[in-house]
Amino acid sequence: MKFVITGSGGCSPIPKALCQCKVCIEARKKGFPYKRCGCSLYLEDISLLVDTPEDINSALNYNNINSLDYVLYSHWHSDHLLGMRIMEQIKIEWQDFYENIKPLNKIKVCTTENVMNDINKIRSPYGSFMDYYEHKVEVLERHIIEDSLTVNNIEIKFLSVPSKEAVTIFIFKSNGKKVIYAPCDCKNFPTDDDIQNSDILIIGETFIGNSLKNDKKIHAEHPLRNELHSMEDIIKIKEHYNIKDVIITHIEEYYGKNFDDYIELEKNYKNIKFAYDGMKIEL
Ligand SMILES: [Zn+2]
Ligand SMILES: [Zn+2]
């Protein structure tokens, strides 16, 4: 399997518009990998994208992606979903549209029933955006996945995160290799036998160190600890499930660290790396 981290950023991309913090100023000047687009992952073998953050068009261009057959959604949150218009932008050739020439090869949008129900609620004055994309401009078709999806020799298992809201994580399996992608909102990490002995866990929403942008400290009672994993939590998950390598993604602007800081931090951990846009993972 050949994956690329198309976006390693979090709720706000880096640089964040208007922001004059040192991380954003540097990212504006140096570009990638100091820049980070919203969180997404692409699997080259089957032209599959997980999530469509608002800046997904830039992310796909930067990574030279040239085909898209599947879009998987982890959950409805704006930072993972609101670039969904990318499917219309990719599939519709407007000069053909006005001659009623339909787009070829609709994109298959796949997620669990609960996540799909949430996504269907994102509406225009005329109804659900997904209804519009599926039935009016016919660029996609929705598929509800109960347990797993198999494409060619790759099986993707959809696991729900045990929490109040509908959130899915994915286990990609092929040729005896396993990659887990858990980009966001997975603090109550699911328990499943299939997680055991995975090769790689790509996981988001982890705070790194004990300070944030502008030297704000994450004290012992800080509410962030209820929402995000700490690095200690990640090490526990890694050991508990006997996972070989971990890659931290969904790296937030408000963590106040630049690309070089993460390279430096990696030296403190064994088999834990920090994602960057354009990072390739092959196994
Ligand atoms: Zn900033
Ligand atoms: Zn998120």
Short mmCIF file of C-alpha atoms and ligand atoms in Angstrom, two decimals:
data_model
loop_
_atom_site.label_atom_id
_atom_site.label_comp_id
_atom_site.label_asym_id
_atom_site.label_seq_id
_atom_site.Cartn_x
_atom_site.Cartn_y
_atom_site.Cartn_z
CA MET A 1 0.00 0.00 0.00
CA LYS A 2 1.24 3.47 -0.89
CA PHE A 3 -0.16 6.25 1.27
CA VAL A 4 0.57 9.94 1.22
CA ILE A 5 -0.33 12.37 4.00
CA THR A 6 -2.08 14.94 1.82
CA GLY A 7 -2.75 17.15 4.83
CA SER A 8 -1.19 16.97 8.31
CA GLY A 9 -2.79 20.09 9.78
CA GLY A 10 -5.65 20.48 12.21
CA CYS A 11 -8.70 22.71 12.69
CA SER A 12 -6.77 25.69 11.31
CA PRO A 13 -4.28 25.27 8.52
CA ILE A 14 -0.73 26.62 8.85
CA PRO A 15 -0.32 29.47 8.00
CA LYS A 16 -3.60 30.68 9.38
CA ALA A 17 -4.85 33.75 7.50
CA LEU A 18 -3.92 37.03 9.23
CA CYS A 19 -1.94 35.26 11.96
CA GLN A 20 1.39 36.89 12.77
CA CYS A 21 2.75 34.15 15.05
CA LYS A 22 6.27 32.99 14.20
CA VAL A 23 5.10 29.58 12.93
CA CYS A 24 2.65 31.15 10.46
CA ILE A 25 5.08 33.84 9.29
CA GLU A 26 7.74 31.20 8.63
CA ALA A 27 5.26 28.91 6.81
CA ARG A 28 4.20 31.79 4.55
CA LYS A 29 7.83 32.40 3.66
CA LYS A 30 9.11 28.80 3.29
CA GLY A 31 6.00 26.93 2.06
CA PHE A 32 5.72 23.14 2.55
CA PRO A 33 6.56 21.29 4.77
CA TYR A 34 6.31 24.29 7.10
CA LYS A 35 2.80 24.78 5.73
CA ARG A 36 0.12 22.27 6.69
CA CYS A 37 -3.22 21.74 4.94
CA GLY A 38 -6.26 20.35 6.76
CA CYS A 39 -6.11 16.70 7.79
CA SER A 40 -6.45 14.11 5.00
CA LEU A 41 -4.86 10.91 3.71
CA TYR A 42 -4.63 9.46 0.21
CA LEU A 43 -4.14 5.82 -0.75
CA GLU A 44 -2.57 5.71 -4.18
CA ASP A 45 -3.28 2.02 -5.00
CA ILE A 46 -7.04 2.56 -5.22
CA SER A 47 -7.29 6.37 -5.63
CA LEU A 48 -8.92 6.79 -2.23
CA LEU A 49 -9.06 9.90 -0.10
CA VAL A 50 -10.05 10.09 3.55
CA ASP A 51 -11.80 13.39 4.35
CA THR A 52 -12.08 16.66 2.44
CA PRO A 53 -10.92 19.66 4.50
CA GLU A 54 -11.55 23.14 3.09
CA ASP A 55 -8.13 23.37 1.42
CA ILE A 56 -8.17 19.89 -0.13
CA ASN A 57 -7.80 21.35 -3.65
CA SER A 58 -4.40 22.81 -2.71
CA ALA A 59 -3.43 19.58 -0.95
CA LEU A 60 -4.24 17.40 -3.98
CA ASN A 61 -2.38 19.77 -6.29
CA TYR A 62 0.70 19.90 -4.04
CA ASN A 63 0.82 16.10 -3.91
CA ASN A 64 0.33 15.67 -7.67
CA ILE A 65 -2.74 13.48 -7.18
CA ASN A 66 -4.29 12.66 -10.55
CA SER A 67 -7.22 10.34 -9.82
CA LEU A 68 -9.99 10.01 -7.26
CA ASP A 69 -12.43 7.10 -7.10
CA TYR A 70 -13.29 6.87 -3.39
CA VAL A 71 -13.86 9.40 -0.60
CA LEU A 72 -14.19 8.05 2.94
CA TYR A 73 -15.44 10.24 5.76
CA SER A 74 -14.28 9.90 9.35
CA HIS A 75 -16.95 12.25 10.78
CA TRP A 76 -18.93 15.36 9.88
CA HIS A 77 -16.77 18.00 11.59
CA SER A 78 -16.12 21.02 9.37
CA ASP A 79 -12.35 20.62 9.34
CA HIS A 80 -12.80 17.17 7.70
CA LEU A 81 -15.83 17.80 5.53
CA LEU A 82 -16.30 21.33 4.26
CA GLY A 83 -14.10 20.86 1.21
CA MET A 84 -16.61 18.31 -0.12
CA ARG A 85 -17.24 20.58 -3.12
CA ILE A 86 -13.94 19.23 -4.43
CA MET A 87 -15.97 16.33 -5.89
CA GLU A 88 -18.05 18.76 -7.94
CA GLN A 89 -14.94 20.72 -8.92
CA ILE A 90 -13.13 17.56 -10.06
CA LYS A 91 -15.97 15.82 -11.83
CA ILE A 92 -17.91 18.55 -13.58
CA GLU A 93 -16.61 19.93 -16.82
CA TRP A 94 -18.94 22.89 -17.06
CA GLN A 95 -18.60 23.19 -20.83
CA ASP A 96 -20.03 19.62 -21.01
CA PHE A 97 -22.55 20.12 -18.23
CA TYR A 98 -24.49 22.72 -20.21
CA GLU A 99 -24.75 20.22 -23.09
CA ASN A 100 -26.12 17.65 -20.62
CA ILE A 101 -23.03 15.42 -20.89
CA LYS A 102 -22.87 13.57 -17.57
CA PRO A 103 -19.66 13.08 -15.60
CA LEU A 104 -18.08 9.65 -16.00
CA ASN A 105 -17.13 7.35 -13.11
CA LYS A 106 -18.87 8.82 -10.10
CA ILE A 107 -16.87 9.12 -6.92
CA LYS A 108 -17.94 6.56 -4.32
CA VAL A 109 -18.51 8.26 -0.97
CA CYS A 110 -18.27 5.65 1.76
CA THR A 111 -18.87 5.87 5.48
CA THR A 112 -20.86 4.32 8.31
CA GLU A 113 -24.60 4.90 8.61
CA ASN A 114 -24.25 7.28 11.57
CA VAL A 115 -21.60 9.42 9.91
CA MET A 116 -23.60 9.48 6.64
CA ASN A 117 -26.72 10.61 8.55
CA ASP A 118 -24.71 13.54 9.94
CA ILE A 119 -23.26 14.43 6.55
CA ASN A 120 -26.69 14.32 4.92
CA LYS A 121 -27.77 17.08 7.30
CA ILE A 122 -25.35 19.59 5.74
CA ARG A 123 -27.86 21.53 3.67
CA SER A 124 -28.47 24.29 1.17
CA PRO A 125 -31.85 26.06 0.89
CA TYR A 126 -32.78 23.30 -1.63
CA GLY A 127 -31.91 20.35 0.59
CA SER A 128 -28.93 18.17 1.47
CA PHE A 129 -25.72 19.00 -0.40
CA MET A 130 -25.09 15.26 -0.79
CA ASP A 131 -28.49 14.83 -2.50
CA TYR A 132 -27.55 17.63 -4.87
CA TYR A 133 -24.16 16.07 -5.68
CA GLU A 134 -25.62 12.58 -6.09
CA HIS A 135 -28.90 13.29 -7.91
CA LYS A 136 -28.70 16.73 -9.51
CA VAL A 137 -25.14 17.04 -10.79
CA GLU A 138 -24.43 13.29 -10.49
CA VAL A 139 -20.80 13.43 -9.43
CA LEU A 140 -20.95 10.88 -6.64
CA GLU A 141 -22.81 7.93 -5.20
CA ARG A 142 -23.18 7.26 -1.47
CA HIS A 143 -22.39 3.88 0.06
CA ILE A 144 -23.10 3.00 3.67
CA ILE A 145 -20.49 0.59 4.99
CA GLU A 146 -21.57 -1.74 7.78
CA ASP A 147 -18.28 -3.38 8.51
CA SER A 148 -15.74 -3.26 5.72
CA LEU A 149 -15.09 -2.32 2.12
CA THR A 150 -12.83 -4.33 -0.16
CA VAL A 151 -11.30 -2.83 -3.28
CA ASN A 152 -8.90 -5.00 -5.29
CA ASN A 153 -6.67 -6.64 -2.68
CA ILE A 154 -7.20 -3.99 0.00
CA GLU A 155 -9.73 -4.44 2.79
CA ILE A 156 -10.78 -1.39 4.78
CA LYS A 157 -12.49 -1.99 8.09
CA PHE A 158 -14.66 0.83 9.49
CA LEU A 159 -14.64 1.02 13.30
CA SER A 160 -16.80 3.40 15.33
CA VAL A 161 -15.20 5.35 18.15
CA PRO A 162 -17.12 4.72 21.37
CA SER A 163 -18.24 8.29 22.09
CA LYS A 164 -21.36 10.43 21.88
CA GLU A 165 -20.86 11.53 18.30
CA ALA A 166 -20.46 9.42 15.18
CA VAL A 167 -16.74 9.05 14.43
CA THR A 168 -15.07 6.33 12.39
CA ILE A 169 -11.50 5.09 12.26
CA PHE A 170 -10.19 2.88 9.45
CA ILE A 171 -8.03 -0.24 9.33
CA PHE A 172 -6.41 -0.80 5.92
CA LYS A 173 -5.32 -4.41 5.37
CA SER A 174 -3.38 -5.85 2.46
CA ASN A 175 -0.79 -8.61 1.97
CA GLY A 176 -0.49 -9.20 5.71
CA LYS A 177 0.11 -5.50 6.48
CA LYS A 178 -2.16 -3.29 8.55
CA VAL A 179 -2.41 0.49 8.75
CA ILE A 180 -4.82 2.26 11.10
CA TYR A 181 -5.98 5.79 10.34
CA ALA A 182 -7.61 7.57 13.28
CA PRO A 183 -7.41 11.24 12.35
CA CYS A 184 -9.67 13.00 14.86
CA ASP A 185 -11.90 12.77 17.89
CA CYS A 186 -10.67 9.30 18.86
CA LYS A 187 -9.80 9.92 22.51
CA ASN A 188 -11.89 6.89 23.50
CA PHE A 189 -9.79 4.71 21.29
CA PRO A 190 -11.84 1.75 20.00
CA THR A 191 -11.01 -1.73 21.12
CA ASP A 192 -10.87 -4.32 18.38
CA ASP A 193 -8.79 -7.44 17.84
CA ASP A 194 -7.82 -6.18 14.40
CA ILE A 195 -5.89 -3.25 15.90
CA GLN A 196 -3.50 -5.71 17.52
CA ASN A 197 -0.09 -6.05 15.86
CA SER A 198 -0.67 -3.29 13.32
CA ASP A 199 2.28 -2.02 11.33
CA ILE A 200 1.41 1.66 11.48
CA LEU A 201 -1.04 3.78 13.44
CA ILE A 202 -1.61 7.25 11.99
CA ILE A 203 -3.38 9.15 14.72
CA GLY A 204 -4.56 12.71 15.22
CA GLU A 205 -5.52 15.04 18.02
CA THR A 206 -2.57 14.53 20.28
CA PHE A 207 -1.01 17.36 22.23
CA ILE A 208 2.73 17.35 22.15
CA GLY A 209 4.70 18.64 25.11
CA ASN A 210 3.13 20.76 27.81
CA SER A 211 3.02 24.17 26.19
CA LEU A 212 1.03 25.79 23.40
CA LYS A 213 1.28 28.90 21.24
CA ASN A 214 2.15 32.10 23.15
CA ASP A 215 3.65 29.95 25.92
CA LYS A 216 0.30 28.86 27.31
CA LYS A 217 0.87 25.90 29.61
CA ILE A 218 -1.16 22.68 29.64
CA HIS A 219 -1.49 22.31 33.40
CA ALA A 220 -2.60 19.11 35.12
CA GLU A 221 -6.31 20.07 35.09
CA HIS A 222 -6.33 21.64 31.61
CA PRO A 223 -9.59 20.74 29.73
CA LEU A 224 -7.54 19.86 26.66
CA ARG A 225 -6.52 16.68 28.43
CA ASN A 226 -10.14 15.44 28.22
CA GLU A 227 -10.30 16.02 24.47
CA LEU A 228 -6.88 15.04 23.14
CA HIS A 229 -4.42 12.23 23.66
CA SER A 230 -1.16 13.02 25.41
CA MET A 231 2.05 11.50 24.08
CA GLU A 232 1.93 9.19 27.10
CA ASP A 233 -1.53 7.99 25.98
CA ILE A 234 -0.11 7.32 22.50
CA ILE A 235 2.77 5.29 23.92
CA LYS A 236 0.27 3.27 25.99
CA ILE A 237 -1.90 2.56 22.91
CA LYS A 238 1.22 1.62 20.93
CA GLU A 239 2.39 -0.82 23.60
CA HIS A 240 -1.05 -2.20 24.44
CA TYR A 241 -1.75 -3.11 20.81
CA ASN A 242 1.83 -3.97 19.93
CA ILE A 243 1.87 -1.44 17.07
CA LYS A 244 5.23 -1.09 15.30
CA ASP A 245 5.19 2.58 14.24
CA VAL A 246 3.07 5.59 15.07
CA ILE A 247 2.68 8.76 12.99
CA ILE A 248 1.05 11.75 14.68
CA THR A 249 -1.11 13.87 12.35
CA HIS A 250 -3.78 16.62 12.74
CA ILE A 251 -1.03 18.91 14.02
CA GLU A 252 -2.55 22.16 15.24
CA GLU A 253 -1.41 25.72 14.62
CA TYR A 254 -2.07 26.52 18.29
CA TYR A 255 0.58 23.97 19.37
CA GLY A 256 3.00 26.76 18.41
CA LYS A 257 5.69 24.49 16.90
CA ASN A 258 7.28 24.49 13.47
CA PHE A 259 8.44 21.64 11.21
CA ASP A 260 11.97 21.70 12.68
CA ASP A 261 10.64 21.49 16.26
CA TYR A 262 8.85 18.24 15.42
CA ILE A 263 11.98 16.77 13.80
CA GLU A 264 13.82 17.58 17.04
CA LEU A 265 11.02 16.15 19.22
CA GLU A 266 11.04 12.86 17.30
CA LYS A 267 14.44 12.11 18.82
CA ASN A 268 12.74 11.66 22.22
CA TYR A 269 10.52 8.84 21.01
CA LYS A 270 11.05 5.38 19.65
CA ASN A 271 9.15 4.57 16.45
CA ILE A 272 6.96 7.66 16.72
CA LYS A 273 7.10 10.27 13.95
CA PHE A 274 5.27 13.51 13.23
CA ALA A 275 3.44 13.83 9.92
CA TYR A 276 4.03 16.54 7.35
CA ASP A 277 2.27 17.30 4.07
CA GLY A 278 3.67 15.10 1.33
CA MET A 279 4.92 12.39 3.73
CA LYS A 280 4.88 9.05 1.92
CA ILE A 281 4.19 5.76 3.68
CA GLU A 282 4.78 2.55 1.77
CA LEU A 283 4.39 -1.00 3.03
ZN ZN B 1 -0.16 31.36 13.66
ZN ZN B 2 -10.40 17.25 13.19
#
